[in-house]
Short mmCIF file of C-alpha atoms and ligand atoms in Angstrom, two decimals:
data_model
loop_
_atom_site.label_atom_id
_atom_site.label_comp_id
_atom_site.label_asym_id
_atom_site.label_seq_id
_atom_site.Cartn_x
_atom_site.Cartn_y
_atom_site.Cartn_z
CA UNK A 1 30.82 155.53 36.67
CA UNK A 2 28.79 155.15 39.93
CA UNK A 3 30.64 156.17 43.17
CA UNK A 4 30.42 152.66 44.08
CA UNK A 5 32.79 151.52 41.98
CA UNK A 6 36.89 151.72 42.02
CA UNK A 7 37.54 153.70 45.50
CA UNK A 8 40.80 151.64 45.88
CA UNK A 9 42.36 152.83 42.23
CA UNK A 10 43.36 149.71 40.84
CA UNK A 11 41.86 147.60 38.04
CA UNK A 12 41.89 143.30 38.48
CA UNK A 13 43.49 142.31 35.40
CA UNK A 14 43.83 138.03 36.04
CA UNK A 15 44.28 135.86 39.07
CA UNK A 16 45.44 132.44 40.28
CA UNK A 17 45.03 130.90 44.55
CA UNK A 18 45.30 133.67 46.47
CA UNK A 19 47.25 136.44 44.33
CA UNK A 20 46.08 138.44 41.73
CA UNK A 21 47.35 141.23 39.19
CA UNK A 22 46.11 145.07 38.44
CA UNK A 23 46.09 145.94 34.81
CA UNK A 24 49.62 147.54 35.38
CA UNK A 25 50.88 144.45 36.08
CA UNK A 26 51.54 144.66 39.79
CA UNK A 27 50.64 141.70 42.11
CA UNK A 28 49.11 141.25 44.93
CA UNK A 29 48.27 138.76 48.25
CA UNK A 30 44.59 138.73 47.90
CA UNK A 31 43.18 138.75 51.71
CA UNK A 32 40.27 140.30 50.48
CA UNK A 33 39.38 138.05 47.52
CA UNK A 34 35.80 139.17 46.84
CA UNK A 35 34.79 140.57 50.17
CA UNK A 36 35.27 136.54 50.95
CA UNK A 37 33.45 135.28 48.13
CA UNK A 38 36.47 133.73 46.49
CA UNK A 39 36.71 131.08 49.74
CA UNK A 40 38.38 128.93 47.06
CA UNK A 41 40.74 131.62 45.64
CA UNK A 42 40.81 132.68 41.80
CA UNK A 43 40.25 130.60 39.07
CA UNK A 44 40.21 127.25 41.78
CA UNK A 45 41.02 124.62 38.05
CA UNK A 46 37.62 122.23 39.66
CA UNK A 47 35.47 125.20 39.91
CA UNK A 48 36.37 126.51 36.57
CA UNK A 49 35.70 122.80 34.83
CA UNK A 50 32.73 122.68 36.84
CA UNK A 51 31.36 126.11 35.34
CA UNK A 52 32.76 124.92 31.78
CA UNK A 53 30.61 121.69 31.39
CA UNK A 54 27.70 123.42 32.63
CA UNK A 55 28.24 126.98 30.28
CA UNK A 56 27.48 124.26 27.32
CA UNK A 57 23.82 123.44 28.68
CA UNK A 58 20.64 125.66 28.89
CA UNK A 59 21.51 128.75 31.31
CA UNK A 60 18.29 129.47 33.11
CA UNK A 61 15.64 127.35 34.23
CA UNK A 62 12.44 128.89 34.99
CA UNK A 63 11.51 128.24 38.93
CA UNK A 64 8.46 126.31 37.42
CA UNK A 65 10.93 123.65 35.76
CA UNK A 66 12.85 121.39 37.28
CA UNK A 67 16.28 120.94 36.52
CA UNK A 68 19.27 118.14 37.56
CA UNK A 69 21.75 120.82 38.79
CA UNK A 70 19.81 123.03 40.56
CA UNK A 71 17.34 120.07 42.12
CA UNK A 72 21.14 118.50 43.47
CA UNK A 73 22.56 121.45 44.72
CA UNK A 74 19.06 122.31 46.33
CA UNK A 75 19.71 118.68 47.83
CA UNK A 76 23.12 119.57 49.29
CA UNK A 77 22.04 122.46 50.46
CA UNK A 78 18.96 120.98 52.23
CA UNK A 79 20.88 118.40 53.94
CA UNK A 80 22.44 121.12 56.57
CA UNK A 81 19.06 121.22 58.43
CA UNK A 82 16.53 118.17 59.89
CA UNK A 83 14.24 117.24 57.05
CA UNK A 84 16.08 120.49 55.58
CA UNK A 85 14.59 122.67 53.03
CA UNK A 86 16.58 125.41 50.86
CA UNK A 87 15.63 128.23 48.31
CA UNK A 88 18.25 129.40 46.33
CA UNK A 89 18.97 133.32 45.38
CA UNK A 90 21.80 134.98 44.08
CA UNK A 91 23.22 137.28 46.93
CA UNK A 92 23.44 137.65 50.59
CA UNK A 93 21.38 140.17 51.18
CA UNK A 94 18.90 138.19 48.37
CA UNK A 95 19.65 135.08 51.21
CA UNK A 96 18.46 137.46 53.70
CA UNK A 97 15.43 139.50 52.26
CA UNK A 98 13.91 135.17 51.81
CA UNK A 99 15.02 134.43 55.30
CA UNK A 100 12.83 137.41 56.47
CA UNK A 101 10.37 136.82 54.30
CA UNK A 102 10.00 133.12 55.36
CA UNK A 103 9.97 133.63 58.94
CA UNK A 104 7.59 136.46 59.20
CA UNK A 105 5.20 134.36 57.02
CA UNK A 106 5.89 131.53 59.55
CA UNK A 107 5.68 133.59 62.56
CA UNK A 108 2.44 134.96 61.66
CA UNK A 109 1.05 131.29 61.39
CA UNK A 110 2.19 131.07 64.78
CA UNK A 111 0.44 134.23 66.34
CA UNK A 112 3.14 136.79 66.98
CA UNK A 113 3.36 139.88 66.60
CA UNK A 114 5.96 141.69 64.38
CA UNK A 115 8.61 141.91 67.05
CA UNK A 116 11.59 141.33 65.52
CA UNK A 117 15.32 141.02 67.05
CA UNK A 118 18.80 142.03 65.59
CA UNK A 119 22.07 142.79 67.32
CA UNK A 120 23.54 145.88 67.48
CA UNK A 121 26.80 145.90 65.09
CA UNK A 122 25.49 143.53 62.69
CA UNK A 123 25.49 143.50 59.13
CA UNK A 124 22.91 141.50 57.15
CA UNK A 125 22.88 143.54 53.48
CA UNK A 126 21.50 146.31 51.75
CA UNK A 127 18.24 145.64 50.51
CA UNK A 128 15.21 147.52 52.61
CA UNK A 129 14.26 143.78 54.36
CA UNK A 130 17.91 143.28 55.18
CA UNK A 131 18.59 146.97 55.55
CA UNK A 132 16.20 146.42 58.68
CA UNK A 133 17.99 144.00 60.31
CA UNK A 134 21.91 145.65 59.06
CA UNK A 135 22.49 148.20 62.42
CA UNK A 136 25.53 150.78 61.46
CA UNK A 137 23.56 154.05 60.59
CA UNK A 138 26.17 154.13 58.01
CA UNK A 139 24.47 151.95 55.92
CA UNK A 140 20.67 153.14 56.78
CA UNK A 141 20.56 156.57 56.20
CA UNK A 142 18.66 158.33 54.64
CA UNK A 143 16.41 155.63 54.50
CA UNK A 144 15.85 154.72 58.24
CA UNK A 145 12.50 155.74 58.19
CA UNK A 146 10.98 153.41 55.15
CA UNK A 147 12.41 150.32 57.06
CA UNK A 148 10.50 147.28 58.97
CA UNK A 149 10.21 148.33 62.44
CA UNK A 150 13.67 146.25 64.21
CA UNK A 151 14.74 146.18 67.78
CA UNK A 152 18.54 146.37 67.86
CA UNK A 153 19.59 145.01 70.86
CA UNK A 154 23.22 144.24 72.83
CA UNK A 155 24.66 140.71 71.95
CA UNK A 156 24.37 140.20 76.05
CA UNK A 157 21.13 141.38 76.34
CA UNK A 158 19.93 139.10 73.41
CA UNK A 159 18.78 136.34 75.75
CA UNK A 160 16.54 138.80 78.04
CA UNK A 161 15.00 140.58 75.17
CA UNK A 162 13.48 137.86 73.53
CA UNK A 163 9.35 137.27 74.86
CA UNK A 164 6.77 135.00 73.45
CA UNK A 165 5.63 138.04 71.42
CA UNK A 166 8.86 138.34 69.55
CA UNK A 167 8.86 136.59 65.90
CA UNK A 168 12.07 136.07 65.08
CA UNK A 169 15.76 136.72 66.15
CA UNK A 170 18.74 137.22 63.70
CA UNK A 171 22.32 136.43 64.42
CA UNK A 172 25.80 135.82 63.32
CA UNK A 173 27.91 133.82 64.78
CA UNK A 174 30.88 135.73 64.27
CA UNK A 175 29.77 139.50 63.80
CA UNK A 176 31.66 140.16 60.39
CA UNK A 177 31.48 143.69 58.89
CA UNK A 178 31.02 144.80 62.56
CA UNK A 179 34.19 144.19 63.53
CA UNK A 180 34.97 140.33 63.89
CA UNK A 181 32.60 139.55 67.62
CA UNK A 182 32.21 136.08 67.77
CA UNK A 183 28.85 135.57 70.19
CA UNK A 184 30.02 133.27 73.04
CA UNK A 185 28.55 129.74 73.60
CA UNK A 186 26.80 131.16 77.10
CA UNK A 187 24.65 133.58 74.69
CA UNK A 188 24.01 131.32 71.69
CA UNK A 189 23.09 128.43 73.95
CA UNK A 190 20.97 131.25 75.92
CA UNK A 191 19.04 132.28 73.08
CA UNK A 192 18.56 128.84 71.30
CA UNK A 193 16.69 127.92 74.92
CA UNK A 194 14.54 131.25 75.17
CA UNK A 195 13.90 130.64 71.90
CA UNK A 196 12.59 127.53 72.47
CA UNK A 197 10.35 127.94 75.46
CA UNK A 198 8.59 130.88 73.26
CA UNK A 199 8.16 129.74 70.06
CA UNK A 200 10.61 132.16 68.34
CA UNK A 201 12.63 131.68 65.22
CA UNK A 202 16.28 132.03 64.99
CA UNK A 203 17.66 133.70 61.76
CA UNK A 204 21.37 132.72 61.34
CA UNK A 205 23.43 135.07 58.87
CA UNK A 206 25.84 132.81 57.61
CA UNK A 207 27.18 134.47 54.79
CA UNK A 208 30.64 135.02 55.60
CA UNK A 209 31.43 132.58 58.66
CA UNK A 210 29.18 129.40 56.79
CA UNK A 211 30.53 127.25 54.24
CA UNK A 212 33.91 126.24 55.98
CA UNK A 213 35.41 129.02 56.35
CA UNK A 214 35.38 129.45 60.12
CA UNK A 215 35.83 125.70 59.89
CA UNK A 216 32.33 124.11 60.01
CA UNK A 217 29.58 124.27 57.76
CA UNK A 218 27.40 126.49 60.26
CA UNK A 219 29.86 128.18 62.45
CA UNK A 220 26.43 128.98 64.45
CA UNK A 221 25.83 125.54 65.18
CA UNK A 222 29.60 125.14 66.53
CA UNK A 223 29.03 127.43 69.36
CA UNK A 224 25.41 126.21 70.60
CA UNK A 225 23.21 127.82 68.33
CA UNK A 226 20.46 125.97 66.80
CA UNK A 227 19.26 128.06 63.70
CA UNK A 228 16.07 127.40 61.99
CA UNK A 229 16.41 129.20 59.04
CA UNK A 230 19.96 130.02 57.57
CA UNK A 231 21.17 132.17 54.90
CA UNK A 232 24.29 131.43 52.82
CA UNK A 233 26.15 133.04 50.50
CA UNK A 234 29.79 134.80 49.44
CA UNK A 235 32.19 131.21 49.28
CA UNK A 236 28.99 128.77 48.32
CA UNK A 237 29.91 128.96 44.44
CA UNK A 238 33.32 130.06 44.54
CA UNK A 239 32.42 133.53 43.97
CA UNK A 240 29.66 133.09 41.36
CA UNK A 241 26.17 135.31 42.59
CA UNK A 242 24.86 132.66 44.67
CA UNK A 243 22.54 133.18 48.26
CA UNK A 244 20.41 130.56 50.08
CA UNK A 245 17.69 130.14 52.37
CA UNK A 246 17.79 127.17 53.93
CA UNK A 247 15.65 126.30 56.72
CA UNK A 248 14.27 123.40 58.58
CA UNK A 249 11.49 121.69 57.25
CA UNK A 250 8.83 121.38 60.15
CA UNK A 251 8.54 125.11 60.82
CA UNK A 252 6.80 125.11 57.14
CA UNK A 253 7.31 126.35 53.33
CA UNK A 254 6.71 129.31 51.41
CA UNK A 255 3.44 129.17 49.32
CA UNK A 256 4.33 128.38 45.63
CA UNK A 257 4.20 132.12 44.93
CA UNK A 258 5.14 133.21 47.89
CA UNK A 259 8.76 133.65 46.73
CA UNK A 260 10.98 133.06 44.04
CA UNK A 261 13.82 134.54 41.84
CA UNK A 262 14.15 133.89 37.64
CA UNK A 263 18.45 133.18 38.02
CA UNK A 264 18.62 131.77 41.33
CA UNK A 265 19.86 127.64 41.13
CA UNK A 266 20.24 128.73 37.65
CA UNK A 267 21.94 125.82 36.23
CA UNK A 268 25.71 127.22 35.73
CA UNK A 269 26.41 128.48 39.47
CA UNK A 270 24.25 125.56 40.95
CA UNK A 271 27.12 123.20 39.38
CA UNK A 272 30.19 125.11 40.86
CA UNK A 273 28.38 125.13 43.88
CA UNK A 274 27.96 121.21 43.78
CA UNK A 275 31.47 121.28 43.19
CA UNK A 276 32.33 123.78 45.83
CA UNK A 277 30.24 121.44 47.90
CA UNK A 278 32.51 118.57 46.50
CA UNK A 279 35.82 120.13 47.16
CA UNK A 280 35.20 120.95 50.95
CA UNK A 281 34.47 117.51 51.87
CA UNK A 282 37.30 115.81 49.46
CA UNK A 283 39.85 118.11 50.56
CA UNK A 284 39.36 118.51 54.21
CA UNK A 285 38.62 122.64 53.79
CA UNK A 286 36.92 122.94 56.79
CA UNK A 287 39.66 121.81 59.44
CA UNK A 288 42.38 123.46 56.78
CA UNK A 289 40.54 126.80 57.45
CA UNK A 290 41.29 126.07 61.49
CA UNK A 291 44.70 125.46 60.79
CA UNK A 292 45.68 127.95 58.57
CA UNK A 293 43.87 130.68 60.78
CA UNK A 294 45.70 129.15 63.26
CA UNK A 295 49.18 129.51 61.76
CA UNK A 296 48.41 132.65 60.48
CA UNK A 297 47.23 134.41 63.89
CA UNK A 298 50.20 132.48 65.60
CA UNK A 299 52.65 134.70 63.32
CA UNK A 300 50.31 138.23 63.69
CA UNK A 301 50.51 137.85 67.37
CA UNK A 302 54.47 137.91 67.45
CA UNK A 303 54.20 141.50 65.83
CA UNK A 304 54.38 142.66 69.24
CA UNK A 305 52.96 146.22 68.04
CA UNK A 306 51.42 148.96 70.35
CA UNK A 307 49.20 149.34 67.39
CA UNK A 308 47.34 146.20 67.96
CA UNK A 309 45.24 146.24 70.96
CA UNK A 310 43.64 142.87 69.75
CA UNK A 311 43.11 139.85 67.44
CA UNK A 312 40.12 137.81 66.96
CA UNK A 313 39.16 135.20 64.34
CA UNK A 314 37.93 131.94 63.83
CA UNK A 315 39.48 129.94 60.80
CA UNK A 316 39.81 132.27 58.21
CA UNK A 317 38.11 135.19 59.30
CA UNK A 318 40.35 137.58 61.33
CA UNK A 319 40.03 140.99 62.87
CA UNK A 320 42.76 143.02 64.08
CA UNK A 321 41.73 145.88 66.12
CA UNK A 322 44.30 148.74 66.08
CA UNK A 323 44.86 151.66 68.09
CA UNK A 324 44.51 153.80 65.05
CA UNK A 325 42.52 154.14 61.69
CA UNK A 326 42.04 150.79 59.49
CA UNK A 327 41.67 152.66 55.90
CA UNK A 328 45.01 154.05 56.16
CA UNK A 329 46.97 151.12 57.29
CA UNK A 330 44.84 148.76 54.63
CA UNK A 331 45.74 151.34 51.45
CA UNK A 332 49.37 151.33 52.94
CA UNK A 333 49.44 147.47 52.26
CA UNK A 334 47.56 147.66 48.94
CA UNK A 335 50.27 150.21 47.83
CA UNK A 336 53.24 147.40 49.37
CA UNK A 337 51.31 144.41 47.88
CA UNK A 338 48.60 142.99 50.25
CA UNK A 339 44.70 143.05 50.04
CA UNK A 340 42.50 143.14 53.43
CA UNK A 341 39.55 145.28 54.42
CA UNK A 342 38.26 147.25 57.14
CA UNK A 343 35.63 145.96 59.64
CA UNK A 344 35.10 149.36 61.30
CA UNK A 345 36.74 152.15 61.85
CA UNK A 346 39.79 150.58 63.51
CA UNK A 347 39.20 146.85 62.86
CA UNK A 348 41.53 145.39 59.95
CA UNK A 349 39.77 142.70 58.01
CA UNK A 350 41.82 139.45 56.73
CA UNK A 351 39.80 137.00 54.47
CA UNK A 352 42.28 134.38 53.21
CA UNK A 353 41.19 131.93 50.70
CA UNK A 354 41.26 127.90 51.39
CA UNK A 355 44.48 127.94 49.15
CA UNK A 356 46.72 130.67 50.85
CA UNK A 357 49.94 129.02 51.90
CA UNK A 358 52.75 129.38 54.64
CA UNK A 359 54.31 131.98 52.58
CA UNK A 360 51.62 134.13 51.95
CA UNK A 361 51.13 134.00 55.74
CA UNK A 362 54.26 134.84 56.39
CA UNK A 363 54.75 137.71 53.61
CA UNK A 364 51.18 139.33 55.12
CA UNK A 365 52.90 139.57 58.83
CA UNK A 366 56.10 140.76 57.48
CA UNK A 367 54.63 143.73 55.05
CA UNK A 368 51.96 144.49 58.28
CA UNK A 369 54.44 144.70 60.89
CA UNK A 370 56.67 146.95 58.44
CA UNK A 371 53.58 148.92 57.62
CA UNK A 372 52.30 149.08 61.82
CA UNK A 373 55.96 150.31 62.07
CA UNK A 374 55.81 153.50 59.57
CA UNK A 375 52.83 154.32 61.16
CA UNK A 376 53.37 153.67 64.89
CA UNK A 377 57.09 156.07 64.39
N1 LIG B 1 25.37 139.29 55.67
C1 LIG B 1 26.67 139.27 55.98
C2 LIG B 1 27.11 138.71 57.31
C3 LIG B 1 27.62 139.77 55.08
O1 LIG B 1 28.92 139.77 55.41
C4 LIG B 1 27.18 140.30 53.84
C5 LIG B 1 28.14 140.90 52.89
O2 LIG B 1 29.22 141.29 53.23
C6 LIG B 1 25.81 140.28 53.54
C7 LIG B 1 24.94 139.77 54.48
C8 LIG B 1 25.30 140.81 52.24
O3 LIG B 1 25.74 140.01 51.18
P1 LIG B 1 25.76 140.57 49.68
O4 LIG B 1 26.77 141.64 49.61
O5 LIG B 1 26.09 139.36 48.83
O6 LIG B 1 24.40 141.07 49.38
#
């Protein structure tokens, strides 16, 4: 098997909310769920009738043919941007490489050069196009060199480094994988401006902070940002491969070949994702995600460990920066029951589902703070 696969030594046998079970029968909290695809937790009963119905219907529909699901979820989708327009993948870094794509076409239309604009400590995917734009060297070597040409740039000198030459800028609102940032209003509202005097496209990545779980649709849009071209992916189907491009309609289209993708709004995930859509609005997911992130940080912060030197989140993505290495502190609460993730060397990850209750809150700060405590004696 590929060295990608099984580093943390334990095999997913079933799942249900926010806990799941390895093939040896031992359970977990699942703060991890998916890297955050699972937004909805495991096996969510609508999602799963949703993907039912649809499994009994033709699976694939050329992009040439038009189909019912994929045409509505392309209209939900569409209806987060003015006149909105939306492409639909199946990944992030898929979301990403069309974003790109899209906005260099655009840009070029537009008479600019290829100057294009990322932050340092971002993460936007794997794929060369995304690759680009993703900053850790981590990630880029050895292939640095085969990559479009990408100035890097600190989140506070974002403003100053956009010029009329530069094409297009790409942002998170909350810096994920690099360590849970969130971009202050002053700098989002900075760049949407400078942005707008020179004619430059803004890029949001919202693959992990869109689709409620920093409690808005756009978390960019929350803090002053005004994108015109997002990408979506991770929660948008529940976990199924789904990414998105969706942009506003007066900066233009793609040419009818200019992009496309055989399983993307194939007709299966585009119906959990209407339903996905479905369950955010009917049960209030958004403003759940604020509280429950609330609540949840409310109980980290009475740790009161000299291992934490700081939390940051937004709904229900939190960071916990610690004084000493995330890996071993996050395979010390895999081994006492708990899933999270790193977001850097130092930064623990938590990625709670919608579902996660008090008590899983509560059991997460009790097994960390015993865990901080082995570790900090
Ligand atoms: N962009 C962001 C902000 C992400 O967090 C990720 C994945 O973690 C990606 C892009 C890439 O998504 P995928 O792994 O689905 O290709």
């Amino acid at each position: 098997m590929s060295n990608i696969y099984g580093g943390r030594g334990i095999e997913i046998a079933e799942g249900g909310g926010a806990e799941i079970k390895d093939s040896a029968g031992k359970s977990y909290i699942d703060f991890l769920c998916g890297n955050g695809s699972e937004l909805f937790g495991h096996c969510h009963p609508t999602l799963v009738e949703a993907a039912r119905e649809a499994l009994n219907f033709p699976w694939t529909c050329s992009p040439g043919l038009l189909n019912q699901r994929r045409d509505k979820f392309l209209g939900v989708l569409s209806g987060l941007m003015p006149d909105g327009k939306a492409f639909l993948c199946n990944s992030g870094t898929e979301a990403i490489e069309a974003s790109i794509k899209l906005a260099i076409s655009i840009s070029l239309e537009r008479g600019k050069s290829n100057k294009i604009i990322a932050l340092r400590r971002a993460f936007h995917g794997r794929t060369m196009g995304a690759l680009a734009m993703t900053f850790n060297p981590i990630y880029k070597k050895p292939w640095s060199e085969f990559l479009i040409p990408t100035q890097h740039v600190k989140m506070e000198e974002a403003v100053e480094a956009i010029d009329s030459d530069t094409a297009f800028i790409i942002v998170e609102a909350i810096q994920g994988e690099g360590g849970v940032y969130p971009m202050s209003q002053d700098i989002a509202r900075g760049i949407t401006e400078k942005c707008k005097t020179t004619g430059t496209l803004i890029v949001a990545d919202e693959i992990q902070t869109g689709w409620g779980r920093c409690g808005a649709l756009l978390a960019s849009r929350d803090i002053g940002l005004d994108p015109d071209i997002v990408a979506l992916a991770k929660g948008v189907a529940g976990g199924l491969p789904v990414g998105a491009a969706v942009w506003k309609g007066a900066i233009g289209d793609f040419t009818s070949r200019g992009h496309g993708s055989t399983y993307g709004g194939n007709p299966v995930c585009a119906s959990v994702g209407i339903a996905s859509w479905q369950l955010l609005h009917t049960e209030k997911l958004p403003e759940r995600a604020i509280n429950n992130g609330n609540l949840f940080v409310s109980m980290l912060k009475e740790i009161n460990s000299p291992l934490i030197a700081e939390i940051r989140h937004k709904g229900l993505l939190i960071g916990i920066e610690l004084t000493v290495k995330s890996e071993p502190v996050i395979r010390t609460l895999q081994e006492k029951g708990v899933l999270a993730l790193a977001a850097g060397p130092q930064i623990l990850r938590f990625l709670p589902p919608f579902v996660a209750e008090e008590k899983h809150f509560k059991e997460v700060t009790q097994i960390l703070k015993n865990t901080l405590g082995e570790f900090g004696s």
